[in-house]
Every structure is written in C-alpha cells, then in structure tokens.
Amino acid sequence: MECPFCVETIRDEALVCKHCTRDLRLVRPVIFEIQEIIAELDVLQRELNRTRARLAMIETPGRSFLINATAFVVLPSILLVAAHFLVTVSFDISPIYLRIASVLIPLPFGFMAAIARNVGFRGAIAFGIATAALSIPCMLAVTAYVDGVDVLPSNWREWREALEYGSSIALAFGAGNLLAMLIFQVLPRTISSRGKPNAAAYKVARLLGEHVGEQALRRRARLIQDVLRTVGPLIGFVATAAGSIYTGLKGFLVH
C-alpha cells in the first residue's frame, strides 16, 4: 500500500511508515476499507456495462446485431480471405503463413469484443465460429475459381484441414477474449487487493503450516488468494492459445 502521508510504497503490514516515520495504526483500516470499496465499485461498473450492452441488444436488436456482425464477423472474415488470396494466389508461398494468419487475425478481434462490447468467452467463441463459417467457404470459392476445382473439399483430408482451420479461428477469438479479461479485470483486481485475505485463502495457508506468525500467515494467505484469482483465466488463455496454434499448424507440426 501507499503511505497516506508521504505517498511512498510500504508493506501492507507496516504500522509505521519507514519513509516518514508516521504512525499508521489509525489509518490502516480506513485505507483497506477504501481499497475494498474501489474493488467493489469496479465490479459493479463492469456489471453495469454488461447490463447496458444487453439492454441495447433488447431495445435495438437489429442495430446491435448489424454492428456486432460487421465488426466481429465480417471484418475479420475479409482479412482472413485477403490473407488467403495473398498467400495462395498473389505470392504463392507456403500455406503455413495462412495458418499463422488464422491465429493472429482473430485474436485481436476477440480482445476488442471483450473491451468494446463486454462480450464474454462464450460470445467470443460464437463470433469465432461465425467468422470461420463465413470466411472458409469464401476461401474455398476463391481456390475453386482460380484452380478450376470443386468448391467443396473432395476428400476427408481436405475436410479435416478446413475443420482444423475453423477451430483455430474460433479458439483464437477465445484466447483474445481471455487475454483482455486477464489484463483489464483479473490483474487490476489482484494488484489492488491489499486488504484482509478471504477465509478460504486463510484455510489453505494454515494447511501449508500453522506454526508461523500472524503477519507471515496473512502474507501467505494473500499470495494464495492472488494466485487463485489469476491462475484460472491464465490457464484458460494458455490452453485456448495453444489449441489455436496447434490446430492451425497441426498439419505442419506432425510432418
């Protein structure tokens, strides 16, 4: 926390500021209470933003659908089809660059969907599936027109590649969404959480060893609480990002 008198950073457990030597015993409870109120206000603000987004969809469903479809389905589909045309037709280079594009192009759209429209993980995956459903047939149509082949894949291998490419797009949307959650929700909440750890964190801390001082136990409980708050979204982001990369590059990794 910061000392309210000299604004220097000090330990949360400090009773006297080591910089200005002011007594903090009276102001510490107030500081922690203010921090908890700020954290609660942040949660309420996010809930308010989500509610406003839902109300906008209810009041003007056509307009909301058009905006979301254009921004998070049509635009990334155009970029993916453009990347496909450049890689396979204009430059005729290795298709691995197209698979890389299937990760790099959708990811920022999933990120922006979380920030600009308060879209959750499931919504981001839905946008990814819709983008894949729109962009992949367009790519197949471009290939059919240029090479004079059938639009639909002719064998299971080609169908599998199309499905893997679509999965890579959808998972990249989800990874971008979880990354935004980590940066703008989980990490700020963890950094600002400097009050008393919750009962569950204390219980885990005691299971790891009770015979420590109260201050050490509190530090351990706060560390456990911060880890538990962060690890879930972090694992989700790593898993979806790894899944997107693997499905996108699977054909090249296995050979």
mmCIF file with all atom_site columns, C-alpha atoms in Angstrom, residues 64-136:
data_model
loop_
_atom_site.group_PDB
_atom_site.id
_atom_site.type_symbol
_atom_site.label_atom_id
_atom_site.label_alt_id
_atom_site.label_comp_id
_atom_site.label_asym_id
_atom_site.label_entity_id
_atom_site.label_seq_id
_atom_site.pdbx_PDB_ins_code
_atom_site.Cartn_x
_atom_site.Cartn_y
_atom_site.Cartn_z
_atom_site.occupancy
_atom_site.B_iso_or_equiv
_atom_site.pdbx_formal_charge
_atom_site.auth_seq_id
_atom_site.auth_comp_id
_atom_site.auth_asym_id
_atom_site.auth_atom_id
_atom_site.pdbx_PDB_model_num
ATOM 1  C CA . SER A 1 64  ? -26.780 -4.252  -32.334 1.00 0.00 ? 64  SER A CA 1
ATOM 2  C CA . PHE A 1 65  ? -26.709 -7.375  -34.478 1.00 0.00 ? 65  PHE A CA 1
ATOM 3  C CA . LEU A 1 66  ? -25.525 -5.372  -37.502 1.00 0.00 ? 66  LEU A CA 1
ATOM 4  C CA . ILE A 1 67  ? -22.746 -3.653  -35.535 1.00 0.00 ? 67  ILE A CA 1
ATOM 5  C CA . ASN A 1 68  ? -21.517 -6.875  -33.928 1.00 0.00 ? 68  ASN A CA 1
ATOM 6  C CA . ALA A 1 69  ? -21.753 -8.895  -37.128 1.00 0.00 ? 69  ALA A CA 1
ATOM 7  C CA . THR A 1 70  ? -19.858 -6.252  -39.101 1.00 0.00 ? 70  THR A CA 1
ATOM 8  C CA . ALA A 1 71  ? -17.157 -5.594  -36.521 1.00 0.00 ? 71  ALA A CA 1
ATOM 9  C CA . PHE A 1 72  ? -16.532 -9.123  -35.270 1.00 0.00 ? 72  PHE A CA 1
ATOM 10 C CA . VAL A 1 73  ? -17.563 -11.426 -38.127 1.00 0.00 ? 73  VAL A CA 1
ATOM 11 C CA . VAL A 1 74  ? -17.495 -9.658  -41.494 1.00 0.00 ? 74  VAL A CA 1
ATOM 12 C CA . LEU A 1 75  ? -14.317 -7.612  -40.935 1.00 0.00 ? 75  LEU A CA 1
ATOM 13 C CA . PRO A 1 76  ? -12.138 -10.488 -39.674 1.00 0.00 ? 76  PRO A CA 1
ATOM 14 C CA . SER A 1 77  ? -13.551 -12.688 -42.449 1.00 0.00 ? 77  SER A CA 1
ATOM 15 C CA . ILE A 1 78  ? -12.490 -10.115 -45.049 1.00 0.00 ? 78  ILE A CA 1
ATOM 16 C CA . LEU A 1 79  ? -8.985  -10.023 -43.573 1.00 0.00 ? 79  LEU A CA 1
ATOM 17 C CA . LEU A 1 80  ? -8.749  -13.818 -43.492 1.00 0.00 ? 80  LEU A CA 1
ATOM 18 C CA . VAL A 1 81  ? -9.917  -14.146 -47.100 1.00 0.00 ? 81  VAL A CA 1
ATOM 19 C CA . ALA A 1 82  ? -7.475  -11.403 -48.130 1.00 0.00 ? 82  ALA A CA 1
ATOM 20 C CA . ALA A 1 83  ? -4.645  -13.257 -46.359 1.00 0.00 ? 83  ALA A CA 1
ATOM 21 C CA . HIS A 1 84  ? -5.693  -16.459 -48.129 1.00 0.00 ? 84  HIS A CA 1
ATOM 22 C CA . PHE A 1 85  ? -5.648  -14.717 -51.513 1.00 0.00 ? 85  PHE A CA 1
ATOM 23 C CA . LEU A 1 86  ? -2.229  -13.161 -50.890 1.00 0.00 ? 86  LEU A CA 1
ATOM 24 C CA . VAL A 1 87  ? -0.655  -16.407 -49.664 1.00 0.00 ? 87  VAL A CA 1
ATOM 25 C CA . THR A 1 88  ? -2.127  -18.850 -52.171 1.00 0.00 ? 88  THR A CA 1
ATOM 26 C CA . VAL A 1 89  ? -2.625  -16.691 -55.272 1.00 0.00 ? 89  VAL A CA 1
ATOM 27 C CA . SER A 1 90  ? -0.597  -13.479 -55.290 1.00 0.00 ? 90  SER A CA 1
ATOM 28 C CA . PHE A 1 91  ? 2.636   -14.708 -53.700 1.00 0.00 ? 91  PHE A CA 1
ATOM 29 C CA . ASP A 1 92  ? 2.082   -18.491 -53.906 1.00 0.00 ? 92  ASP A CA 1
ATOM 30 C CA . ILE A 1 93  ? 4.102   -19.129 -50.752 1.00 0.00 ? 93  ILE A CA 1
ATOM 31 C CA . SER A 1 94  ? 3.932   -21.787 -48.053 1.00 0.00 ? 94  SER A CA 1
ATOM 32 C CA . PRO A 1 95  ? 0.434   -22.257 -46.596 1.00 0.00 ? 95  PRO A CA 1
ATOM 33 C CA . ILE A 1 96  ? 1.974   -22.146 -43.124 1.00 0.00 ? 96  ILE A CA 1
ATOM 34 C CA . TYR A 1 97  ? 1.639   -18.355 -43.322 1.00 0.00 ? 97  TYR A CA 1
ATOM 35 C CA . LEU A 1 98  ? -2.083  -18.780 -43.867 1.00 0.00 ? 98  LEU A CA 1
ATOM 36 C CA . ARG A 1 99  ? -2.307  -20.926 -40.757 1.00 0.00 ? 99  ARG A CA 1
ATOM 37 C CA . ILE A 1 100 ? -0.388  -18.311 -38.771 1.00 0.00 ? 100 ILE A CA 1
ATOM 38 C CA . ALA A 1 101 ? -2.884  -15.723 -40.008 1.00 0.00 ? 101 ALA A CA 1
ATOM 39 C CA . SER A 1 102 ? -5.706  -17.910 -38.645 1.00 0.00 ? 102 SER A CA 1
ATOM 40 C CA . VAL A 1 103 ? -4.302  -17.216 -35.175 1.00 0.00 ? 103 VAL A CA 1
ATOM 41 C CA . LEU A 1 104 ? -3.024  -13.644 -35.467 1.00 0.00 ? 104 LEU A CA 1
ATOM 42 C CA . ILE A 1 105 ? -6.033  -12.097 -37.234 1.00 0.00 ? 105 ILE A CA 1
ATOM 43 C CA . PRO A 1 106 ? -8.910  -13.320 -34.995 1.00 0.00 ? 106 PRO A CA 1
ATOM 44 C CA . LEU A 1 107 ? -7.072  -12.837 -31.681 1.00 0.00 ? 107 LEU A CA 1
ATOM 45 C CA . PRO A 1 108 ? -7.293  -9.004  -31.559 1.00 0.00 ? 108 PRO A CA 1
ATOM 46 C CA . PHE A 1 109 ? -10.973 -9.174  -32.548 1.00 0.00 ? 109 PHE A CA 1
ATOM 47 C CA . GLY A 1 110 ? -11.675 -11.417 -29.552 1.00 0.00 ? 110 GLY A CA 1
ATOM 48 C CA . PHE A 1 111 ? -9.700  -8.943  -27.443 1.00 0.00 ? 111 PHE A CA 1
ATOM 49 C CA . MET A 1 112 ? -11.703 -5.955  -28.699 1.00 0.00 ? 112 MET A CA 1
ATOM 50 C CA . ALA A 1 113 ? -15.020 -7.791  -28.321 1.00 0.00 ? 113 ALA A CA 1
ATOM 51 C CA . ALA A 1 114 ? -14.323 -8.075  -24.594 1.00 0.00 ? 114 ALA A CA 1
ATOM 52 C CA . ILE A 1 115 ? -13.283 -4.421  -24.246 1.00 0.00 ? 115 ILE A CA 1
ATOM 53 C CA . ALA A 1 116 ? -15.685 -2.622  -26.567 1.00 0.00 ? 116 ALA A CA 1
ATOM 54 C CA . ARG A 1 117 ? -18.801 -4.806  -26.278 1.00 0.00 ? 117 ARG A CA 1
ATOM 55 C CA . ASN A 1 118 ? -18.313 -6.631  -22.950 1.00 0.00 ? 118 ASN A CA 1
ATOM 56 C CA . VAL A 1 119 ? -18.565 -9.969  -24.752 1.00 0.00 ? 119 VAL A CA 1
ATOM 57 C CA . GLY A 1 120 ? -17.700 -12.990 -22.603 1.00 0.00 ? 120 GLY A CA 1
ATOM 58 C CA . PHE A 1 121 ? -15.750 -16.106 -23.546 1.00 0.00 ? 121 PHE A CA 1
ATOM 59 C CA . ARG A 1 122 ? -18.740 -17.986 -24.948 1.00 0.00 ? 122 ARG A CA 1
ATOM 60 C CA . GLY A 1 123 ? -19.727 -14.979 -27.038 1.00 0.00 ? 123 GLY A CA 1
ATOM 61 C CA . ALA A 1 124 ? -16.183 -14.694 -28.385 1.00 0.00 ? 124 ALA A CA 1
ATOM 62 C CA . ILE A 1 125 ? -16.185 -18.371 -29.358 1.00 0.00 ? 125 ILE A CA 1
ATOM 63 C CA . ALA A 1 126 ? -19.547 -17.821 -31.089 1.00 0.00 ? 126 ALA A CA 1
ATOM 64 C CA . PHE A 1 127 ? -18.045 -14.918 -33.057 1.00 0.00 ? 127 PHE A CA 1
ATOM 65 C CA . GLY A 1 128 ? -15.110 -17.162 -33.965 1.00 0.00 ? 128 GLY A CA 1
ATOM 66 C CA . ILE A 1 129 ? -17.378 -19.942 -35.210 1.00 0.00 ? 129 ILE A CA 1
ATOM 67 C CA . ALA A 1 130 ? -19.419 -17.447 -37.260 1.00 0.00 ? 130 ALA A CA 1
ATOM 68 C CA . THR A 1 131 ? -16.221 -15.974 -38.729 1.00 0.00 ? 131 THR A CA 1
ATOM 69 C CA . ALA A 1 132 ? -14.957 -19.431 -39.660 1.00 0.00 ? 132 ALA A CA 1
ATOM 70 C CA . ALA A 1 133 ? -18.336 -20.333 -41.179 1.00 0.00 ? 133 ALA A CA 1
ATOM 71 C CA . LEU A 1 134 ? -18.198 -17.204 -43.351 1.00 0.00 ? 134 LEU A CA 1
ATOM 72 C CA . SER A 1 135 ? -14.524 -16.994 -44.260 1.00 0.00 ? 135 SER A CA 1
ATOM 73 C CA . ILE A 1 136 ? -13.699 -20.644 -45.041 1.00 0.00 ? 136 ILE A CA 1
#
